[in-house]
PDB file of C-alpha atoms in Angstrom:
ATOM      1  CA  MET L 139       2.278 -44.032 -29.656  1.00  0.00           C
ATOM      2  CA  SER L 140      -1.094 -44.096 -27.892  1.00  0.00           C
ATOM      3  CA  SER L 141      -1.471 -45.312 -24.375  1.00  0.00           C
ATOM      4  CA  THR L 142      -4.529 -46.729 -22.612  1.00  0.00           C
ATOM      5  CA  SER L 143      -5.124 -46.085 -18.955  1.00  0.00           C
ATOM      6  CA  PRO L 144      -5.502 -49.059 -16.542  1.00  0.00           C
ATOM      7  CA  GLY L 145      -9.095 -47.973 -15.742  1.00  0.00           C
ATOM      8  CA  ALA L 146     -10.056 -48.032 -19.392  1.00  0.00           C
ATOM      9  CA  SER L 147      -8.550 -51.435 -19.905  1.00  0.00           C
ATOM     10  CA  GLN L 148     -10.401 -52.825 -16.926  1.00  0.00           C
ATOM     11  CA  ALA L 149     -13.728 -51.330 -18.143  1.00  0.00           C
ATOM     12  CA  ALA L 150     -13.183 -52.837 -21.579  1.00  0.00           C
ATOM     13  CA  ALA L 151     -12.405 -56.240 -19.983  1.00  0.00           C
ATOM     14  CA  LEU L 152     -15.600 -56.063 -17.962  1.00  0.00           C
ATOM     15  CA  ASP L 153     -17.749 -55.132 -20.959  1.00  0.00           C
ATOM     16  CA  ALA L 154     -16.247 -57.820 -23.272  1.00  0.00           C
ATOM     17  CA  PRO L 155     -17.983 -60.906 -21.803  1.00  0.00           C
ATOM     18  CA  SER L 156     -21.519 -59.494 -22.247  1.00  0.00           C
ATOM     19  CA  ARG L 157     -20.857 -58.498 -25.808  1.00  0.00           C
ATOM     20  CA  THR L 158     -19.214 -61.822 -26.498  1.00  0.00           C
ATOM     21  CA  PHE L 159     -22.158 -63.718 -25.062  1.00  0.00           C
ATOM     22  CA  LEU L 160     -24.780 -61.844 -27.108  1.00  0.00           C
ATOM     23  CA  ALA L 161     -22.635 -62.105 -30.222  1.00  0.00           C
ATOM     24  CA  ASP L 162     -22.217 -65.842 -29.640  1.00  0.00           C
ATOM     25  CA  VAL L 163     -25.965 -66.390 -29.112  1.00  0.00           C
ATOM     26  CA  TRP L 164     -26.736 -64.435 -32.302  1.00  0.00           C
ATOM     27  CA  ARG L 165     -24.105 -66.311 -34.276  1.00  0.00           C
ATOM     28  CA  ARG L 166     -25.498 -69.695 -33.190  1.00  0.00           C
ATOM     29  CA  PHE L 167     -29.113 -68.574 -33.763  1.00  0.00           C
ATOM     30  CA  ARG L 168     -28.525 -67.333 -37.303  1.00  0.00           C
ATOM     31  CA  ALA L 169     -26.450 -70.448 -38.128  1.00  0.00           C
ATOM     32  CA  THR L 170     -29.623 -72.535 -37.655  1.00  0.00           C
ATOM     33  CA  PRO L 171     -31.782 -72.340 -40.742  1.00  0.00           C
ATOM     34  CA  GLY L 172     -34.908 -73.538 -38.894  1.00  0.00           C
ATOM     35  CA  ALA L 173     -34.552 -70.770 -36.320  1.00  0.00           C
ATOM     36  CA  LEU L 174     -34.380 -68.122 -38.990  1.00  0.00           C
ATOM     37  CA  VAL L 175     -37.383 -69.537 -40.769  1.00  0.00           C
ATOM     38  CA  GLY L 176     -39.321 -69.566 -37.535  1.00  0.00           C
ATOM     39  CA  ALA L 177     -38.383 -65.989 -36.827  1.00  0.00           C
ATOM     40  CA  VAL L 178     -39.438 -64.897 -40.347  1.00  0.00           C
ATOM     41  CA  ILE L 179     -42.772 -66.720 -40.019  1.00  0.00           C
ATOM     42  CA  VAL L 180     -43.534 -65.158 -36.583  1.00  0.00           C
ATOM     43  CA  LEU L 181     -42.484 -61.711 -37.782  1.00  0.00           C
ATOM     44  CA  ALA L 182     -44.634 -62.041 -40.930  1.00  0.00           C
ATOM     45  CA  ILE L 183     -47.753 -63.053 -38.901  1.00  0.00           C
ATOM     46  CA  VAL L 184     -47.132 -60.251 -36.365  1.00  0.00           C
ATOM     47  CA  LEU L 185     -46.813 -57.689 -39.189  1.00  0.00           C
ATOM     48  CA  THR L 186     -49.959 -59.077 -40.802  1.00  0.00           C
ATOM     49  CA  ALA L 187     -51.823 -58.603 -37.527  1.00  0.00           C
ATOM     50  CA  VAL L 188     -50.504 -55.034 -37.027  1.00  0.00           C
ATOM     51  CA  LEU L 189     -51.169 -54.011 -40.644  1.00  0.00           C
ATOM     52  CA  ALA L 190     -54.497 -55.870 -40.996  1.00  0.00           C
ATOM     53  CA  PRO L 191     -56.569 -52.703 -41.572  1.00  0.00           C
ATOM     54  CA  VAL L 192     -54.157 -51.788 -44.433  1.00  0.00           C
ATOM     55  CA  LEU L 193     -53.760 -55.242 -45.953  1.00  0.00           C
ATOM     56  CA  ALA L 194     -57.434 -56.271 -45.822  1.00  0.00           C
ATOM     57  CA  THR L 195     -59.529 -54.690 -48.580  1.00  0.00           C
ATOM     58  CA  HIS L 196     -62.780 -55.960 -47.036  1.00  0.00           C
ATOM     59  CA  ASP L 197     -64.463 -55.713 -43.641  1.00  0.00           C
ATOM     60  CA  PRO L 198     -63.945 -59.032 -41.876  1.00  0.00           C
ATOM     61  CA  LEU L 199     -67.458 -58.886 -40.419  1.00  0.00           C
ATOM     62  CA  ALA L 200     -69.297 -57.665 -43.563  1.00  0.00           C
ATOM     63  CA  GLN L 201     -71.694 -60.308 -44.896  1.00  0.00           C
ATOM     64  CA  ASP L 202     -72.903 -60.901 -48.413  1.00  0.00           C
ATOM     65  CA  VAL L 203     -75.317 -63.847 -48.085  1.00  0.00           C
ATOM     66  CA  ALA L 204     -76.244 -63.615 -51.747  1.00  0.00           C
ATOM     67  CA  LEU L 205     -72.567 -64.148 -52.687  1.00  0.00           C
ATOM     68  CA  GLY L 206     -72.124 -67.108 -50.328  1.00  0.00           C
ATOM     69  CA  ALA L 207     -69.060 -69.355 -50.343  1.00  0.00           C
ATOM     70  CA  THR L 208     -67.017 -68.550 -53.416  1.00  0.00           C
ATOM     71  CA  PRO L 209     -63.539 -69.993 -54.257  1.00  0.00           C
ATOM     72  CA  PRO L 210     -60.342 -67.780 -54.237  1.00  0.00           C
ATOM     73  CA  SER L 211     -60.364 -65.123 -56.920  1.00  0.00           C
ATOM     74  CA  ALA L 212     -58.754 -61.833 -57.700  1.00  0.00           C
ATOM     75  CA  LEU L 213     -61.413 -60.035 -55.637  1.00  0.00           C
ATOM     76  CA  HIS L 214     -61.236 -62.454 -52.774  1.00  0.00           C
ATOM     77  CA  VAL L 215     -57.790 -63.913 -52.539  1.00  0.00           C
ATOM     78  CA  PHE L 216     -58.630 -66.656 -50.042  1.00  0.00           C
ATOM     79  CA  GLY L 217     -62.302 -66.905 -51.110  1.00  0.00           C
ATOM     80  CA  THR L 218     -65.338 -66.278 -48.991  1.00  0.00           C
ATOM     81  CA  ASP L 219     -67.269 -68.285 -46.355  1.00  0.00           C
ATOM     82  CA  LYS L 220     -70.898 -69.314 -46.441  1.00  0.00           C
ATOM     83  CA  LEU L 221     -71.983 -65.842 -45.351  1.00  0.00           C
ATOM     84  CA  GLY L 222     -69.967 -64.153 -48.061  1.00  0.00           C
ATOM     85  CA  ARG L 223     -67.305 -62.813 -45.699  1.00  0.00           C
ATOM     86  CA  ASP L 224     -63.798 -62.310 -47.133  1.00  0.00           C
ATOM     87  CA  LEU L 225     -61.510 -64.995 -45.702  1.00  0.00           C
ATOM     88  CA  PHE L 226     -58.313 -63.049 -46.190  1.00  0.00           C
ATOM     89  CA  ALA L 227     -59.678 -60.193 -44.087  1.00  0.00           C
ATOM     90  CA  ARG L 228     -60.870 -62.608 -41.397  1.00  0.00           C
ATOM     91  CA  VAL L 229     -57.450 -64.383 -41.300  1.00  0.00           C
ATOM     92  CA  ALA L 230     -55.604 -61.092 -41.154  1.00  0.00           C
ATOM     93  CA  PHE L 231     -57.743 -59.702 -38.307  1.00  0.00           C
ATOM     94  CA  GLY L 232     -57.836 -63.120 -36.698  1.00  0.00           C
ATOM     95  CA  ALA L 233     -54.077 -63.079 -36.405  1.00  0.00           C
ATOM     96  CA  ARG L 234     -54.530 -60.262 -33.843  1.00  0.00           C
ATOM     97  CA  ILE L 235     -56.761 -62.444 -31.726  1.00  0.00           C
ATOM     98  CA  SER L 236     -54.660 -65.577 -32.015  1.00  0.00           C
ATOM     99  CA  ILE L 237     -51.366 -63.785 -31.179  1.00  0.00           C
ATOM    100  CA  ARG L 238     -52.951 -62.009 -28.249  1.00  0.00           C
ATOM    101  CA  ILE L 239     -54.342 -65.290 -26.895  1.00  0.00           C
ATOM    102  CA  GLY L 240     -50.917 -66.956 -27.084  1.00  0.00           C
ATOM    103  CA  PHE L 241     -48.986 -64.096 -25.438  1.00  0.00           C
ATOM    104  CA  VAL L 242     -51.552 -63.342 -22.714  1.00  0.00           C
ATOM    105  CA  ALA L 243     -52.064 -67.002 -21.834  1.00  0.00           C
ATOM    106  CA  VAL L 244     -48.338 -67.763 -21.692  1.00  0.00           C
ATOM    107  CA  GLY L 245     -47.632 -64.480 -19.896  1.00  0.00           C
ATOM    108  CA  LEU L 246     -50.127 -65.497 -17.161  1.00  0.00           C
ATOM    109  CA  ALA L 247     -48.722 -68.988 -16.964  1.00  0.00           C
ATOM    110  CA  ILE L 248     -45.106 -67.917 -16.732  1.00  0.00           C
ATOM    111  CA  THR L 249     -45.827 -65.139 -14.168  1.00  0.00           C
ATOM    112  CA  VAL L 250     -47.820 -67.323 -11.788  1.00  0.00           C
ATOM    113  CA  GLY L 251     -45.766 -70.453 -12.451  1.00  0.00           C
ATOM    114  CA  THR L 252     -42.485 -68.681 -11.813  1.00  0.00           C
ATOM    115  CA  ALA L 253     -43.765 -67.239  -8.576  1.00  0.00           C
ATOM    116  CA  ILE L 254     -44.922 -70.654  -7.400  1.00  0.00           C
ATOM    117  CA  GLY L 255     -41.666 -72.346  -8.524  1.00  0.00           C
ATOM    118  CA  VAL L 256     -39.503 -69.711  -6.748  1.00  0.00           C
ATOM    119  CA  ILE L 257     -41.411 -70.093  -3.487  1.00  0.00           C
ATOM    120  CA  ALA L 258     -41.285 -73.866  -3.687  1.00  0.00           C
ATOM    121  CA  GLY L 259     -37.625 -73.982  -4.570  1.00  0.00           C
ATOM    122  CA  TYR L 260     -36.445 -71.397  -2.043  1.00  0.00           C
ATOM    123  CA  GLY L 261     -39.024 -71.522   0.742  1.00  0.00           C
ATOM    124  CA  GLY L 262     -38.184 -74.813   2.338  1.00  0.00           C
ATOM    125  CA  ARG L 263     -39.516 -78.338   2.401  1.00  0.00           C
ATOM    126  CA  ARG L 264     -42.993 -77.651   3.615  1.00  0.00           C
ATOM    127  CA  ALA L 265     -43.739 -75.013   1.011  1.00  0.00           C
ATOM    128  CA  ASP L 266     -42.075 -77.150  -1.674  1.00  0.00           C
ATOM    129  CA  ALA L 267     -44.155 -80.217  -0.757  1.00  0.00           C
ATOM    130  CA  ALA L 268     -47.452 -78.334  -0.615  1.00  0.00           C
ATOM    131  CA  LEU L 269     -47.058 -76.358  -3.774  1.00  0.00           C
ATOM    132  CA  MET L 270     -45.662 -79.200  -5.842  1.00  0.00           C
ATOM    133  CA  ALA L 271     -48.486 -81.468  -4.706  1.00  0.00           C
ATOM    134  CA  ALA L 272     -50.987 -78.935  -6.048  1.00  0.00           C
ATOM    135  CA  MET L 273     -49.066 -78.783  -9.330  1.00  0.00           C
ATOM    136  CA  ASP L 274     -48.962 -82.543  -9.607  1.00  0.00           C
ATOM    137  CA  LEU L 275     -52.701 -82.622  -9.027  1.00  0.00           C
ATOM    138  CA  MET L 276     -53.254 -80.237 -11.864  1.00  0.00           C
ATOM    139  CA  LEU L 277     -50.898 -82.259 -14.107  1.00  0.00           C
ATOM    140  CA  ALA L 278     -52.971 -85.376 -13.353  1.00  0.00           C
ATOM    141  CA  PHE L 279     -55.732 -83.970 -15.590  1.00  0.00           C
ATOM    142  CA  PRO L 280     -55.270 -83.841 -19.383  1.00  0.00           C
ATOM    143  CA  SER L 281     -54.676 -80.224 -20.269  1.00  0.00           C
ATOM    144  CA  ILE L 282     -57.568 -80.018 -22.762  1.00  0.00           C
ATOM    145  CA  ILE L 283     -59.972 -81.590 -20.238  1.00  0.00           C
ATOM    146  CA  LEU L 284     -58.923 -79.091 -17.552  1.00  0.00           C
ATOM    147  CA  ALA L 285     -59.193 -76.215 -19.943  1.00  0.00           C
ATOM    148  CA  ILE L 286     -62.692 -77.347 -21.029  1.00  0.00           C
ATOM    149  CA  GLY L 287     -63.737 -77.518 -17.417  1.00  0.00           C
ATOM    150  CA  ILE L 288     -62.526 -74.082 -16.685  1.00  0.00           C
ATOM    151  CA  THR L 289     -64.149 -72.479 -19.742  1.00  0.00           C
ATOM    152  CA  THR L 290     -67.346 -74.321 -19.030  1.00  0.00           C
ATOM    153  CA  ILE L 291     -67.470 -72.912 -15.522  1.00  0.00           C
ATOM    154  CA  LEU L 292     -66.467 -69.368 -16.487  1.00  0.00           C
ATOM    155  CA  GLY L 293     -68.401 -69.300 -19.767  1.00  0.00           C
ATOM    156  CA  PRO L 294     -67.217 -69.012 -23.420  1.00  0.00           C
ATOM    157  CA  SER L 295     -65.332 -65.888 -24.261  1.00  0.00           C
ATOM    158  CA  ILE L 296     -61.861 -64.863 -25.435  1.00  0.00           C
ATOM    159  CA  THR L 297     -60.941 -63.571 -21.993  1.00  0.00           C
ATOM    160  CA  ASN L 298     -62.011 -66.753 -20.256  1.00  0.00           C
ATOM    161  CA  LEU L 299     -60.237 -68.771 -22.941  1.00  0.00           C
ATOM    162  CA  MET L 300     -56.935 -66.963 -22.292  1.00  0.00           C
ATOM    163  CA  LEU L 301     -57.424 -67.476 -18.581  1.00  0.00           C
ATOM    164  CA  ALA L 302     -58.147 -71.147 -18.883  1.00  0.00           C
ATOM    165  CA  VAL L 303     -55.156 -71.880 -21.162  1.00  0.00           C
ATOM    166  CA  GLY L 304     -52.883 -69.826 -18.828  1.00  0.00           C
ATOM    167  CA  ILE L 305     -54.030 -71.733 -15.757  1.00  0.00           C
ATOM    168  CA  VAL L 306     -53.548 -75.104 -17.516  1.00  0.00           C
ATOM    169  CA  TYR L 307     -49.896 -74.397 -18.218  1.00  0.00           C
ATOM    170  CA  VAL L 308     -48.939 -72.921 -14.802  1.00  0.00           C
ATOM    171  CA  PRO L 309     -47.628 -76.277 -13.498  1.00  0.00           C
ATOM    172  CA  GLN L 310     -45.080 -76.576 -16.349  1.00  0.00           C
ATOM    173  CA  TYR L 311     -43.454 -73.248 -15.579  1.00  0.00           C
ATOM    174  CA  ALA L 312     -43.705 -73.859 -11.790  1.00  0.00           C
ATOM    175  CA  ARG L 313     -41.828 -77.104 -12.052  1.00  0.00           C
ATOM    176  CA  LEU L 314     -39.185 -75.598 -14.407  1.00  0.00           C
ATOM    177  CA  ALA L 315     -38.685 -72.599 -12.121  1.00  0.00           C
ATOM    178  CA  ARG L 316     -38.455 -74.797  -9.055  1.00  0.00           C
ATOM    179  CA  SER L 317     -35.750 -76.984 -10.564  1.00  0.00           C
ATOM    180  CA  SER L 318     -33.762 -73.961 -11.702  1.00  0.00           C
ATOM    181  CA  VAL L 319     -33.976 -72.347  -8.273  1.00  0.00           C
ATOM    182  CA  LEU L 320     -32.872 -75.458  -6.534  1.00  0.00           C
ATOM    183  CA  ALA L 321     -29.702 -75.490  -8.732  1.00  0.00           C
ATOM    184  CA  VAL L 322     -29.009 -71.744  -8.501  1.00  0.00           C
ATOM    185  CA  LYS L 323     -29.484 -71.320  -4.789  1.00  0.00           C
ATOM    186  CA  GLU L 324     -26.584 -73.692  -4.081  1.00  0.00           C
ATOM    187  CA  HIS L 325     -24.074 -71.440  -5.935  1.00  0.00           C
ATOM    188  CA  GLU L 326     -21.479 -69.529  -4.052  1.00  0.00           C
ATOM    189  CA  TYR L 327     -22.776 -66.068  -4.812  1.00  0.00           C
ATOM    190  CA  VAL L 328     -26.195 -66.916  -3.352  1.00  0.00           C
ATOM    191  CA  GLU L 329     -24.604 -68.360  -0.187  1.00  0.00           C
ATOM    192  CA  ALA L 330     -22.389 -65.319   0.071  1.00  0.00           C
ATOM    193  CA  ALA L 331     -25.430 -63.018  -0.124  1.00  0.00           C
ATOM    194  CA  ARG L 332     -27.147 -64.998   2.594  1.00  0.00           C
ATOM    195  CA  ALA L 333     -24.020 -64.987   4.740  1.00  0.00           C
ATOM    196  CA  ILE L 334     -23.852 -61.164   4.778  1.00  0.00           C
ATOM    197  CA  GLY L 335     -27.501 -60.935   5.790  1.00  0.00           C
ATOM    198  CA  ALA L 336     -29.039 -59.806   2.500  1.00  0.00           C
ATOM    199  CA  PRO L 337     -32.885 -59.872   2.555  1.00  0.00           C
ATOM    200  CA  THR L 338     -34.561 -62.818   0.887  1.00  0.00           C
ATOM    201  CA  ALA L 339     -36.332 -60.539  -1.547  1.00  0.00           C
ATOM    202  CA  ALA L 340     -33.061 -58.952  -2.597  1.00  0.00           C
ATOM    203  CA  ILE L 341     -31.392 -62.317  -3.083  1.00  0.00           C
ATOM    204  CA  LEU L 342     -34.259 -63.527  -5.261  1.00  0.00           C
ATOM    205  CA  ALA L 343     -34.388 -60.357  -7.307  1.00  0.00           C
ATOM    206  CA  ARG L 344     -30.635 -59.856  -7.833  1.00  0.00           C
ATOM    207  CA  HIS L 345     -29.199 -63.375  -7.866  1.00  0.00           C
ATOM    208  CA  VAL L 346     -31.896 -66.027  -8.412  1.00  0.00           C
ATOM    209  CA  LEU L 347     -34.407 -64.646 -10.935  1.00  0.00           C
ATOM    210  CA  PRO L 348     -31.887 -63.329 -13.485  1.00  0.00           C
ATOM    211  CA  ASN L 349     -30.216 -66.728 -13.548  1.00  0.00           C
ATOM    212  CA  ILE L 350     -33.410 -68.767 -14.128  1.00  0.00           C
ATOM    213  CA  LEU L 351     -35.008 -66.546 -16.821  1.00  0.00           C
ATOM    214  CA  THR L 352     -33.292 -68.095 -19.812  1.00  0.00           C
ATOM    215  CA  PRO L 353     -34.914 -71.581 -19.663  1.00  0.00           C
ATOM    216  CA  LEU L 354     -38.215 -69.989 -18.744  1.00  0.00           C
ATOM    217  CA  LEU L 355     -38.177 -67.640 -21.787  1.00  0.00           C
ATOM    218  CA  VAL L 356     -37.240 -70.497 -24.083  1.00  0.00           C
ATOM    219  CA  GLN L 357     -40.085 -72.579 -22.728  1.00  0.00           C
ATOM    220  CA  ALA L 358     -42.422 -69.658 -23.109  1.00  0.00           C
ATOM    221  CA  THR L 359     -41.601 -69.335 -26.814  1.00  0.00           C
ATOM    222  CA  LEU L 360     -42.328 -73.035 -27.289  1.00  0.00           C
ATOM    223  CA  GLY L 361     -45.372 -72.729 -25.008  1.00  0.00           C
ATOM    224  CA  ILE L 362     -46.969 -70.079 -27.218  1.00  0.00           C
ATOM    225  CA  ALA L 363     -47.287 -72.714 -29.959  1.00  0.00           C
ATOM    226  CA  THR L 364     -48.984 -75.126 -27.613  1.00  0.00           C
ATOM    227  CA  ALA L 365     -51.275 -72.436 -26.217  1.00  0.00           C
ATOM    228  CA  GLU L 366     -52.375 -71.518 -29.729  1.00  0.00           C
ATOM    229  CA  LEU L 367     -53.328 -75.161 -30.379  1.00  0.00           C
ATOM    230  CA  GLU L 368     -55.209 -75.349 -27.095  1.00  0.00           C
ATOM    231  CA  ALA L 369     -57.025 -72.096 -27.804  1.00  0.00           C
ATOM    232  CA  ALA L 370     -57.941 -73.104 -31.345  1.00  0.00           C
ATOM    233  CA  GLY L 371     -59.238 -76.495 -30.023  1.00  0.00           C
ATOM    234  CA  LEU L 372     -61.432 -74.769 -27.444  1.00  0.00           C
ATOM    235  CA  SER L 373     -62.762 -72.288 -29.965  1.00  0.00           C
ATOM    236  CA  TYR L 374     -63.435 -75.195 -32.382  1.00  0.00           C
ATOM    237  CA  LEU L 375     -65.518 -76.723 -29.599  1.00  0.00           C
ATOM    238  CA  GLY L 376     -67.430 -73.468 -29.179  1.00  0.00           C
ATOM    239  CA  LEU L 377     -65.772 -72.575 -25.827  1.00  0.00           C
ATOM    240  CA  GLY L 378     -63.659 -69.636 -26.945  1.00  0.00           C
ATOM    241  CA  ALA L 379     -64.331 -66.757 -29.296  1.00  0.00           C
ATOM    242  CA  ARG L 380     -68.022 -66.133 -30.104  1.00  0.00           C
ATOM    243  CA  PRO L 381     -69.347 -65.406 -33.577  1.00  0.00           C
ATOM    244  CA  PRO L 382     -68.759 -63.310 -35.559  1.00  0.00           C
ATOM    245  CA  ALA L 383     -65.240 -62.793 -34.137  1.00  0.00           C
ATOM    246  CA  PRO L 384     -62.677 -63.825 -36.798  1.00  0.00           C
ATOM    247  CA  GLU L 385     -60.728 -66.240 -34.533  1.00  0.00           C
ATOM    248  CA  TRP L 386     -59.041 -69.111 -36.459  1.00  0.00           C
ATOM    249  CA  GLY L 387     -60.383 -71.930 -34.320  1.00  0.00           C
ATOM    250  CA  ALA L 388     -63.898 -70.500 -34.485  1.00  0.00           C
ATOM    251  CA  MET L 389     -63.529 -70.239 -38.273  1.00  0.00           C
ATOM    252  CA  LEU L 390     -62.732 -73.954 -38.396  1.00  0.00           C
ATOM    253  CA  ASN L 391     -65.814 -74.706 -36.346  1.00  0.00           C
ATOM    254  CA  ASP L 392     -67.942 -72.547 -38.689  1.00  0.00           C
ATOM    255  CA  ALA L 393     -66.593 -74.254 -41.859  1.00  0.00           C
ATOM    256  CA  ARG L 394     -67.006 -77.831 -40.731  1.00  0.00           C
ATOM    257  CA  ASP L 395     -70.671 -77.950 -41.839  1.00  0.00           C
ATOM    258  CA  TYR L 396     -69.905 -77.145 -45.471  1.00  0.00           C
ATOM    259  CA  TRP L 397     -66.306 -77.987 -46.042  1.00  0.00           C
ATOM    260  CA  LEU L 398     -67.044 -80.521 -48.779  1.00  0.00           C
ATOM    261  CA  GLY L 399     -68.566 -77.805 -50.921  1.00  0.00           C
ATOM    262  CA  ALA L 400     -66.102 -75.092 -49.937  1.00  0.00           C
ATOM    263  CA  PRO L 401     -62.919 -76.769 -48.707  1.00  0.00           C
ATOM    264  CA  TRP L 402     -61.014 -73.391 -48.766  1.00  0.00           C
ATOM    265  CA  ALA L 403     -63.099 -72.176 -45.882  1.00  0.00           C
ATOM    266  CA  LEU L 404     -61.549 -74.961 -43.764  1.00  0.00           C
ATOM    267  CA  ILE L 405     -58.098 -75.002 -45.294  1.00  0.00           C
ATOM    268  CA  VAL L 406     -57.296 -71.295 -44.905  1.00  0.00           C
ATOM    269  CA  PRO L 407     -57.704 -71.085 -41.051  1.00  0.00           C
ATOM    270  CA  GLY L 408     -56.286 -74.564 -40.659  1.00  0.00           C
ATOM    271  CA  VAL L 409     -53.128 -73.648 -42.525  1.00  0.00           C
ATOM    272  CA  SER L 410     -52.882 -70.356 -40.675  1.00  0.00           C
ATOM    273  CA  ILE L 411     -52.886 -72.210 -37.304  1.00  0.00           C
ATOM    274  CA  THR L 412     -50.326 -74.714 -38.601  1.00  0.00           C
ATOM    275  CA  VAL L 413     -47.932 -72.014 -39.907  1.00  0.00           C
ATOM    276  CA  LEU L 414     -48.179 -69.968 -36.656  1.00  0.00           C
ATOM    277  CA  VAL L 415     -47.479 -73.035 -34.520  1.00  0.00           C
ATOM    278  CA  LEU L 416     -44.643 -74.131 -36.750  1.00  0.00           C
ATOM    279  CA  GLY L 417     -43.077 -70.673 -36.576  1.00  0.00           C
ATOM    280  CA  PHE L 418     -43.079 -70.528 -32.786  1.00  0.00           C
ATOM    281  CA  ASN L 419     -41.771 -74.132 -32.504  1.00  0.00           C
ATOM    282  CA  LEU L 420     -38.855 -73.389 -34.853  1.00  0.00           C
ATOM    283  CA  LEU L 421     -38.099 -70.093 -33.095  1.00  0.00           C
ATOM    284  CA  GLY L 422     -38.219 -71.795 -29.675  1.00  0.00           C
ATOM    285  CA  ASP L 423     -35.943 -74.617 -30.836  1.00  0.00           C
ATOM    286  CA  GLY L 424     -33.503 -72.105 -32.224  1.00  0.00           C
ATOM    287  CA  LEU L 425     -33.424 -70.054 -29.031  1.00  0.00           C
ATOM    288  CA  ARG L 426     -32.938 -73.205 -26.944  1.00  0.00           C
ATOM    289  CA  ASP L 427     -29.929 -74.302 -29.017  1.00  0.00           C
ATOM    290  CA  ALA L 428     -28.448 -70.777 -29.116  1.00  0.00           C
ATOM    291  CA  LEU L 429     -28.738 -70.276 -25.325  1.00  0.00           C
ATOM    292  CA  ASP L 430     -27.677 -73.816 -24.294  1.00  0.00           C
ATOM    293  CA  PRO L 431     -24.288 -73.467 -22.609  1.00  0.00           C
ATOM    294  CA  LYS L 432     -23.408 -77.026 -23.529  1.00  0.00           C
ATOM    295  CA  THR L 433     -23.245 -76.025 -27.233  1.00  0.00           C
ATOM    296  CA  ARG L 434     -21.095 -72.915 -26.779  1.00  0.00           C
TER     297      ARG L 434
END
C-alpha cells in the first residue's frame, strides 16, 4: 500500500484550482462553435501573414501595366488590379500590415488606458475626477472624426495611423480599468495589504493588476476587430498606408475608380477585412463567455 505525505497532499491541493480553472476555461471555449471558428480564422490569417513570402508566387509590388486588371485565373488566383499587380500576393502581404496595425493600436490603447484607469480608480477623488473628465471629453467626439483629426495633424502614414487609432480607444480601456479597480480595491486582501503597510506600487502589481487583466484582455480581443475597421476606413480615405503599400483599406480606395469593370479588385480586400473582423469578434465573444465567472 502506497502512502502520500501530508506535504505532497497539500501541494496537490494548492495546484488543483489553477489546473481546474484553466481546464474549465478551455472546456467552455471549445464547447462554443463560434469561438473555435474565430480562432481558426485568426490563426489562418496570422499564418498567411507569416508565410506570405512562401505562399505568394508574385511580387506584391510588381506592376504589369500591359496586363491590367484581369479576372481570377490559374496564374492569378484572385486576379490582378489595374496596374497588373497580383491581388493574392497583395492580400497575403497586406495581412502583415493589417494585423500589425490592430495589435499595435490596441496594445497602445490598453497600456495607456489601463495606466489611466488604475490611477483614477486607486488615486482618490481628485485624480479620478480629472482623468475621467479628460476621457469623457475624448468620448464626446465620434471615434472616426477624432482619428481623422489626429492623422491629419500628424500626416498620413502607417505609424501615425496606428498612433491615431490607439489614442482614440484609450478612453474605453481607461473606463474599464477604473471600474475594475474600484471593485477590486474593496476586497479583503487589498485592505489587508494596506493595513500591513505594503507600498502602493506593490499592492497594484501583486493584487490589483492581476485581478483586472481578464476583462481588459477580452476587450482587447474584441477591440482589435474595431481597430481594424477604423484603420481600413482611414486608409480608404487616404489617411493611412501610402501607395504602393498592400494595405487592405488602401486597396479598397485604389479599386473604387474601376470597380464596375473589375469588381474582384474591390471584393478581395473587402472580404479580407470582413473575415478578419469576424474572426476577432467570434474569438473575443468566446473568450468572454469562457472567462465569465457567472457561467462557470
